[in-house]
Amino acid sequence: MKREWFALGIVALLVIVFPASLFGYQAWRTNSSDARVIDVIASSPENGGWSPDEIRVNVGEHVRLRIAAPDVVHGFEIPALDVRVDEILPGHVQEVEFVATRAGRFPFACTRWCSVNHWRMRGVIWVSDPAQPALPAPTFAPPLYQQLRIDIDAMHPAQNIPPRKPSAARGAQLNLRVDADFRTQSPDAVFAKLRADAAYDAYDDQQLWDAIAFAYFQNVGAENIANGARRYARDCAACHGERGDGQGPAGKDLPGLTTMHPDMPRGPANFTDASAMLGASDALLQGKILRGGMGTGMPEWGSLYTDADLWSVVAFLRTFTFDDPPAP
Amino acid sequence: MTKAALSYRHTHRFGIAASAVLLMLAAILVPLPAQAYTPRAHTLQINARAFAFEPGSLSVRRGDTVTLVLEATDTVHGLYVDGYDVNLVAEPGKSATATFVADKEGKFKFRCSVACGALHPFMIGELNVEPNLPFVRALLLTLVGGIGALAFFWK
């Protein structure tokens, strides 16, 4: 009789106490904090993408996102609110807490390469202010390439190609001052201006290029290049390649390649191509990143990147044509 | 059957069993002649996609220095080698590299270490470190054991 009660006790433990404590613990965790819990499922775009892909919260509200990935590794980022989770592994629930401090409509996106359609995996978070129901009007200035009326779909080959790859280290030793606005002028245009200037006649072409490389890197700063490098590795290298040669594994079979204009080089841009890179101003490169498209299916980064991020990626792209960037 | 015949048969069987066991021990323990070989360094590029490694089978010789470069083409993949302390994680645009000395011979499976989809558990390749002495020994052991058993139970 005693043993029977003992057995019954074990059964009760398994059937009632164990599940009750599990669910009770979850309920206690949810209710004991003032955070609003939102469950988010991250699946590859072909399996439905973010679910939900629209999140609505209030300003000042304490929000806890519980993110699960049932298929492959994903990442999560709301760039505007500085919320990010680098790795959501299948089988683990990742939690992230934040308090939205400003109202608006902000995109969020996956940050890990989860499928060929990875870049389509985006969603929107609406942050509304109960005291002020209307969203603030977006402050919008047209990007620099539009202000300058640059046609970012045309080729802009450089007229002058350096004999060797320009090196900032060699340029540093020249002690040559180069005053130029690199955002609006291509390195090629800067070179042409210096070459035409009699004050630089003492220097040969290679020396002028080295000086331009040095001046460019001095101008953008090591920190920007490092930030650009991180973003390039995360968001660009899959198609454009780790070495910037346009040979990334994900860029070989893009949907738009067959319909690309025959005059344009096919596939992801090759950043080691001196003619294309030196003929392009920073504003042009920024416009391309910001808008995307190009007939290849390149995503637009304007909605996910801040202006500073875009410029820092451009700064990093220059390291494929200019040697010896400054170390951070 | 006479007693003498029985006893003869008994010792006969004992002899067979003893020599078979001795031969099997020898198959396990006898050092095989070592060939003169200067280890080389290999750089092996492995391409990972759903749900296969390309190439799926690698072959090196014992003592070789192996550098594995894992490149993923569709999503995040990993690679770990059973028996070696190697674990790589790569994703498109971020390849991973590991270098190790293949000092254990035999055939080792390598598998994907990051859940990459429905068939992830079947994403397996193999690393063959030659000479595959454990295999040769196991083959000898089985042969000697088999022949010994046959002789032992004959008639």
Tab-separated table of C-alpha atoms in Angstrom, chain A:
chain	number	residue	atom	x	y	z
A	1	MET	CA	0.000	0.000	0.000
A	2	LYS	CA	2.808	2.331	0.925
A	3	ARG	CA	4.601	1.584	-2.346
A	4	GLU	CA	1.435	2.286	-4.275
A	5	TRP	CA	1.227	5.758	-2.773
A	6	PHE	CA	4.885	6.257	-3.557
A	7	ALA	CA	4.298	5.315	-7.207
A	8	LEU	CA	1.271	7.574	-7.331
A	9	GLY	CA	3.413	10.384	-5.967
A	10	ILE	CA	5.967	9.934	-8.745
A	11	VAL	CA	3.225	9.946	-11.380
A	12	ALA	CA	1.712	13.095	-9.886
A	13	LEU	CA	5.152	14.713	-9.883
A	14	LEU	CA	5.659	13.927	-13.566
A	15	VAL	CA	2.174	14.750	-14.770
A	16	ILE	CA	1.206	17.726	-12.600
A	17	VAL	CA	4.031	19.323	-10.639
A	18	PHE	CA	6.688	19.368	-13.375
A	19	PRO	CA	4.591	20.992	-16.148
A	20	ALA	CA	2.894	23.276	-13.621
A	21	SER	CA	6.221	24.590	-12.370
A	22	LEU	CA	7.491	25.109	-15.939
A	23	PHE	CA	4.454	27.050	-17.083
A	24	GLY	CA	4.180	28.786	-13.733
A	25	TYR	CA	7.765	29.975	-14.011
A	26	GLN	CA	7.129	31.328	-17.515
A	27	ALA	CA	3.946	33.069	-16.368
A	28	TRP	CA	5.722	34.504	-13.352
A	29	ARG	CA	8.558	35.793	-15.519
A	30	THR	CA	6.142	37.476	-17.897
A	31	ASN	CA	3.949	39.017	-15.234
A	32	SER	CA	6.515	39.954	-12.630
A	33	SER	CA	8.158	42.440	-14.970
A	34	ASP	CA	6.439	45.457	-16.413
A	35	ALA	CA	7.796	44.560	-19.835
A	36	ARG	CA	5.389	43.832	-22.616
A	37	VAL	CA	6.384	40.511	-24.124
A	38	ILE	CA	6.131	40.107	-27.883
A	39	ASP	CA	6.921	36.754	-29.465
A	40	VAL	CA	8.579	36.967	-32.849
A	41	ILE	CA	9.333	34.055	-35.171
A	42	ALA	CA	12.199	34.505	-37.596
A	43	SER	CA	12.063	32.272	-40.668
A	44	SER	CA	13.719	32.619	-44.044
A	45	PRO	CA	11.687	34.723	-46.504
A	46	GLU	CA	10.606	31.667	-48.472
A	47	ASN	CA	9.154	30.292	-45.237
A	48	GLY	CA	7.352	33.498	-44.358
A	49	GLY	CA	10.000	35.871	-43.043
A	50	TRP	CA	9.264	37.712	-39.805
A	51	SER	CA	6.092	36.789	-38.030
A	52	PRO	CA	4.721	39.281	-37.107
A	53	ASP	CA	6.413	41.639	-39.565
A	54	GLU	CA	4.655	44.617	-38.032
A	55	ILE	CA	5.179	45.444	-34.377
A	56	ARG	CA	3.336	48.256	-32.663
A	57	VAL	CA	4.610	49.729	-29.421
A	58	ASN	CA	4.271	52.983	-27.529
A	59	VAL	CA	6.906	55.523	-26.682
A	60	GLY	CA	8.374	54.807	-23.261
A	61	GLU	CA	6.930	51.322	-23.138
A	62	HIS	CA	9.205	48.604	-21.812
A	63	VAL	CA	9.240	45.959	-24.541
A	64	ARG	CA	10.753	42.500	-24.438
A	65	LEU	CA	11.056	40.662	-27.725
A	66	ARG	CA	11.385	36.894	-27.572
A	67	ILE	CA	12.756	35.787	-30.922
A	68	ALA	CA	12.907	32.191	-32.107
A	69	ALA	CA	14.334	30.846	-35.347
A	70	PRO	CA	12.857	27.512	-36.404
A	71	ASP	CA	14.924	26.973	-39.576
A	72	VAL	CA	18.389	28.529	-39.787
A	73	VAL	CA	20.526	31.117	-38.000
A	74	HIS	CA	19.099	34.630	-38.171
A	75	GLY	CA	19.975	37.996	-36.711
A	76	PHE	CA	17.783	40.906	-35.682
A	77	GLU	CA	18.350	44.616	-35.808
A	78	ILE	CA	16.292	47.785	-35.470
A	79	PRO	CA	18.989	50.239	-36.558
A	80	ALA	CA	17.011	53.373	-35.671
A	81	LEU	CA	16.461	52.237	-32.069
A	82	ASP	CA	19.890	50.663	-31.681
A	83	VAL	CA	18.451	47.233	-30.871
A	84	ARG	CA	20.313	44.207	-32.122
A	85	VAL	CA	20.694	40.484	-31.612
A	86	ASP	CA	23.616	39.033	-33.512
A	87	GLU	CA	22.710	35.394	-33.452
A	88	ILE	CA	19.371	33.621	-33.154
A	89	LEU	CA	20.212	29.943	-33.248
A	90	PRO	CA	17.561	27.381	-34.078
A	91	GLY	CA	16.401	25.851	-30.826
A	92	HIS	CA	17.233	28.878	-28.685
A	93	VAL	CA	14.943	31.760	-27.820
A	94	GLN	CA	16.774	35.069	-27.841
A	95	GLU	CA	15.407	37.878	-25.731
A	96	VAL	CA	16.084	41.538	-26.168
A	97	GLU	CA	14.610	44.415	-24.172
A	98	PHE	CA	14.326	48.026	-25.155
A	99	VAL	CA	12.410	51.199	-24.539
A	100	ALA	CA	11.564	53.197	-27.640
A	101	THR	CA	12.325	56.824	-26.919
A	102	ARG	CA	10.981	58.427	-30.071
A	103	ALA	CA	7.898	57.985	-32.208
A	104	GLY	CA	8.142	56.908	-35.811
A	105	ARG	CA	8.057	54.077	-38.260
A	106	PHE	CA	11.302	52.147	-38.214
A	107	PRO	CA	12.375	49.176	-40.311
A	108	PHE	CA	13.937	46.113	-38.764
A	109	ALA	CA	15.826	43.434	-40.639
A	110	CYS	CA	17.656	40.136	-40.452
A	111	THR	CA	21.434	40.525	-40.174
A	112	ARG	CA	22.659	37.013	-40.902
A	113	TRP	CA	22.697	35.461	-44.346
A	114	CYS	CA	19.746	33.079	-44.014
A	115	SER	CA	18.893	32.248	-47.652
A	116	VAL	CA	19.219	33.693	-51.168
A	117	ASN	CA	16.371	36.023	-50.268
A	118	HIS	CA	17.951	37.058	-46.974
A	119	TRP	CA	17.796	40.768	-47.790
A	120	ARG	CA	14.020	40.571	-48.280
A	121	MET	CA	13.636	39.657	-44.628
A	122	ARG	CA	12.519	42.951	-43.221
A	123	GLY	CA	9.735	44.247	-41.014
A	124	VAL	CA	8.435	47.466	-39.563
A	125	ILE	CA	8.069	48.650	-36.000
A	126	TRP	CA	5.610	51.468	-35.340
A	127	VAL	CA	6.373	53.517	-32.275
A	128	SER	CA	3.465	55.783	-31.443
A	129	ASP	CA	3.144	58.442	-28.806
A	130	PRO	CA	-0.282	58.223	-27.087
A	131	ALA	CA	-0.114	61.938	-26.315
A	132	GLN	CA	0.578	62.780	-29.932
A	133	PRO	CA	-1.136	60.284	-32.235
A	134	ALA	CA	0.088	61.757	-35.550
A	135	LEU	CA	3.541	60.596	-36.599
A	136	PRO	CA	6.105	63.379	-36.837
A	137	ALA	CA	6.672	64.480	-40.411
A	138	PRO	CA	9.872	62.887	-41.694
A	139	THR	CA	12.712	65.301	-42.201
A	140	PHE	CA	13.948	64.584	-45.661
A	141	ALA	CA	16.806	66.010	-47.637
A	142	PRO	CA	17.498	64.487	-51.041
A	143	PRO	CA	20.703	62.440	-51.033
A	144	LEU	CA	23.861	64.062	-52.328
A	145	TYR	CA	23.876	62.222	-55.662
A	146	GLN	CA	20.452	63.664	-56.458
A	147	GLN	CA	21.518	67.163	-55.463
A	148	LEU	CA	24.540	66.825	-57.740
A	149	ARG	CA	22.439	65.198	-60.490
A	150	ILE	CA	24.777	62.232	-60.850
A	151	ASP	CA	23.422	59.411	-63.009
A	152	ILE	CA	24.306	56.474	-60.807
A	153	ASP	CA	23.281	53.949	-63.465
A	154	ALA	CA	25.804	55.168	-66.036
A	155	MET	CA	29.431	54.082	-66.157
A	156	HIS	CA	31.945	56.685	-65.049
A	157	PRO	CA	35.304	55.255	-66.107
A	158	ALA	CA	38.429	57.023	-64.875
A	159	GLN	CA	40.496	58.905	-67.460
A	160	ASN	CA	43.720	58.377	-65.533
A	161	ILE	CA	44.796	55.031	-64.147
A	162	PRO	CA	47.684	54.925	-61.662
A	163	PRO	CA	50.730	52.921	-62.810
A	164	ARG	CA	50.654	50.971	-59.539
A	165	LYS	CA	48.038	50.602	-56.832
A	166	PRO	CA	48.218	53.877	-54.869
A	167	SER	CA	49.567	53.509	-51.343
A	168	ALA	CA	48.692	55.779	-48.464
A	169	ALA	CA	51.909	54.767	-46.695
A	170	ARG	CA	54.033	56.020	-49.593
A	171	GLY	CA	51.803	59.077	-49.828
A	172	ALA	CA	52.403	59.887	-46.158
A	173	GLN	CA	56.131	60.210	-46.777
A	174	LEU	CA	55.647	62.778	-49.529
A	175	ASN	CA	54.359	65.495	-47.198
A	176	LEU	CA	52.154	66.717	-49.983
A	177	ARG	CA	49.053	68.698	-49.213
A	178	VAL	CA	45.975	67.743	-51.215
A	179	ASP	CA	42.931	69.908	-50.686
A	180	ALA	CA	39.916	68.355	-52.323
A	181	ASP	CA	36.313	67.559	-51.597
A	182	PHE	CA	36.305	63.796	-51.994
A	183	ARG	CA	32.590	63.490	-51.497
A	184	THR	CA	31.658	65.317	-54.646
A	185	GLN	CA	34.812	64.712	-56.691
A	186	SER	CA	36.081	61.382	-57.915
A	187	PRO	CA	39.741	60.545	-57.183
A	188	ASP	CA	40.222	60.704	-60.949
A	189	ALA	CA	38.932	64.292	-61.054
A	190	VAL	CA	41.148	65.236	-58.114
A	191	PHE	CA	44.134	63.739	-59.916
A	192	ALA	CA	43.330	65.606	-63.140
A	193	LYS	CA	43.146	68.872	-61.218
A	194	LEU	CA	46.484	68.282	-59.476
A	195	ARG	CA	48.167	67.205	-62.722
A	196	ALA	CA	47.014	70.366	-64.460
A	197	ASP	CA	48.417	72.462	-61.602
A	198	ALA	CA	52.007	73.573	-62.295
A	199	ALA	CA	52.757	73.561	-58.565
A	200	TYR	CA	52.759	69.737	-58.639
A	201	ASP	CA	55.034	69.345	-61.662
A	202	ALA	CA	57.849	68.076	-59.474
A	203	TYR	CA	55.867	64.923	-58.674
A	204	ASP	CA	55.235	62.039	-61.038
A	205	ASP	CA	51.819	60.422	-61.582
A	206	GLN	CA	52.370	57.638	-59.067
A	207	GLN	CA	53.387	60.107	-56.375
A	208	LEU	CA	50.278	62.184	-56.941
A	209	TRP	CA	48.103	59.075	-56.670
A	210	ASP	CA	49.876	58.046	-53.464
A	211	ALA	CA	49.271	61.513	-52.063
A	212	ILE	CA	45.590	61.288	-53.009
A	213	ALA	CA	45.267	57.908	-51.275
A	214	PHE	CA	46.862	59.321	-48.137
A	215	ALA	CA	44.716	62.453	-48.186
A	216	TYR	CA	41.570	60.403	-48.709
A	217	PHE	CA	42.222	58.154	-45.730
A	218	GLN	CA	43.215	61.113	-43.556
A	219	ASN	CA	39.937	62.717	-44.517
A	220	VAL	CA	37.633	59.806	-43.635
A	221	GLY	CA	39.524	58.569	-40.577
A	222	ALA	CA	40.388	55.102	-39.339
A	223	GLU	CA	37.240	54.719	-37.258
A	224	ASN	CA	34.950	55.155	-40.239
A	225	ILE	CA	36.939	52.623	-42.223
A	226	ALA	CA	36.647	50.109	-39.376
A	227	ASN	CA	32.883	50.654	-39.127
A	228	GLY	CA	32.606	50.276	-42.883
A	229	ALA	CA	34.634	47.067	-42.759
A	230	ARG	CA	32.270	45.560	-40.180
A	231	ARG	CA	29.220	46.436	-42.249
A	232	TYR	CA	30.820	45.284	-45.462
A	233	ALA	CA	31.595	41.883	-43.922
A	234	ARG	CA	28.058	41.546	-42.614
A	235	ASP	CA	25.983	42.929	-45.457
A	236	CYS	CA	28.012	43.179	-48.661
A	237	ALA	CA	30.674	40.457	-48.774
A	238	ALA	CA	28.228	37.656	-49.569
A	239	CYS	CA	27.791	39.002	-53.118
A	240	HIS	CA	30.708	41.384	-53.638
A	241	GLY	CA	33.228	38.950	-52.158
A	242	GLU	CA	35.477	39.150	-49.120
A	243	ARG	CA	38.214	40.643	-51.292
A	244	GLY	CA	35.819	43.013	-53.064
A	245	ASP	CA	36.266	41.303	-56.418
A	246	GLY	CA	32.534	40.753	-57.015
A	247	GLN	CA	32.987	36.977	-56.753
A	248	GLY	CA	31.000	36.347	-53.571
A	249	PRO	CA	29.198	33.001	-53.406
A	250	ALA	CA	25.721	34.561	-53.119
A	251	GLY	CA	26.176	36.857	-56.117
A	252	LYS	CA	26.690	34.169	-58.742
A	253	ASP	CA	23.047	33.406	-59.382
A	254	LEU	CA	21.197	36.669	-58.913
A	255	PRO	CA	17.683	36.990	-60.324
A	256	GLY	CA	18.383	40.175	-62.286
A	257	LEU	CA	21.555	39.072	-64.096
A	258	THR	CA	19.820	37.876	-67.255
A	259	THR	CA	17.994	41.153	-67.775
A	260	MET	CA	20.984	43.415	-67.157
A	261	HIS	CA	21.849	45.916	-69.842
A	262	PRO	CA	24.480	44.367	-72.152
A	263	ASP	CA	26.738	47.416	-71.882
A	264	MET	CA	27.038	47.115	-68.135
A	265	PRO	CA	29.479	44.779	-66.441
A	266	ARG	CA	27.496	41.804	-65.245
A	267	GLY	CA	27.049	40.714	-61.688
A	268	PRO	CA	28.018	42.375	-58.418
A	269	ALA	CA	30.381	45.335	-58.754
A	270	ASN	CA	34.083	44.598	-58.637
A	271	PHE	CA	35.612	47.058	-56.189
A	272	THR	CA	39.161	46.178	-57.226
A	273	ASP	CA	38.469	47.589	-60.710
A	274	ALA	CA	40.563	50.776	-60.652
A	275	SER	CA	38.811	52.425	-63.585
A	276	ALA	CA	35.298	52.125	-62.156
A	277	MET	CA	36.307	52.987	-58.598
A	278	LEU	CA	38.604	55.930	-59.308
A	279	GLY	CA	36.062	57.421	-61.691
A	280	ALA	CA	33.345	57.334	-59.032
A	281	SER	CA	32.939	60.050	-56.433
A	282	ASP	CA	31.892	59.166	-52.895
A	283	ALA	CA	28.482	60.700	-53.577
A	284	LEU	CA	27.958	58.322	-56.487
A	285	LEU	CA	28.981	55.268	-54.475
A	286	GLN	CA	26.802	56.371	-51.572
A	287	GLY	CA	23.860	56.776	-53.956
A	288	LYS	CA	24.302	53.265	-55.285
A	289	ILE	CA	24.372	51.755	-51.797
A	290	LEU	CA	21.495	53.904	-50.643
A	291	ARG	CA	19.220	53.051	-53.552
A	292	GLY	CA	20.367	49.568	-54.584
A	293	GLY	CA	18.789	48.081	-57.655
A	294	MET	CA	21.323	48.137	-60.502
A	295	GLY	CA	19.310	45.394	-62.203
A	296	THR	CA	20.949	42.728	-60.053
A	297	GLY	CA	18.555	42.702	-57.138
A	298	MET	CA	20.881	44.641	-54.855
A	299	PRO	CA	18.876	45.694	-51.784
A	300	GLU	CA	18.458	49.329	-50.873
A	301	TRP	CA	20.313	50.248	-47.708
A	302	GLY	CA	18.961	53.752	-47.327
A	303	SER	CA	16.259	52.630	-44.935
A	304	LEU	CA	18.569	50.568	-42.714
A	305	TYR	CA	21.746	52.636	-42.679
A	306	THR	CA	22.259	56.071	-41.250
A	307	ASP	CA	24.044	58.617	-43.397
A	308	ALA	CA	27.225	58.086	-41.395
A	309	ASP	CA	27.024	54.326	-41.975
A	310	LEU	CA	26.701	54.822	-45.730
A	311	TRP	CA	29.744	57.109	-45.831
A	312	SER	CA	31.773	54.701	-43.750
A	313	VAL	CA	31.000	51.816	-46.116
A	314	VAL	CA	32.109	54.010	-49.027
A	315	ALA	CA	35.321	54.797	-47.115
A	316	PHE	CA	35.956	51.086	-46.662
A	317	LEU	CA	35.325	50.399	-50.365
A	318	ARG	CA	38.283	52.662	-51.161
A	319	THR	CA	40.620	50.255	-49.380
A	320	PHE	CA	40.210	47.893	-52.329
A	321	THR	CA	41.881	50.429	-54.649
A	322	PHE	CA	44.100	52.292	-52.158
A	323	ASP	CA	46.687	50.358	-50.160
A	324	ASP	CA	47.666	50.806	-46.514
A	325	PRO	CA	44.545	52.234	-44.868
A	326	PRO	CA	45.154	53.589	-41.358
A	327	ALA	CA	44.736	51.021	-38.583
A	328	PRO	CA	42.074	51.911	-35.985
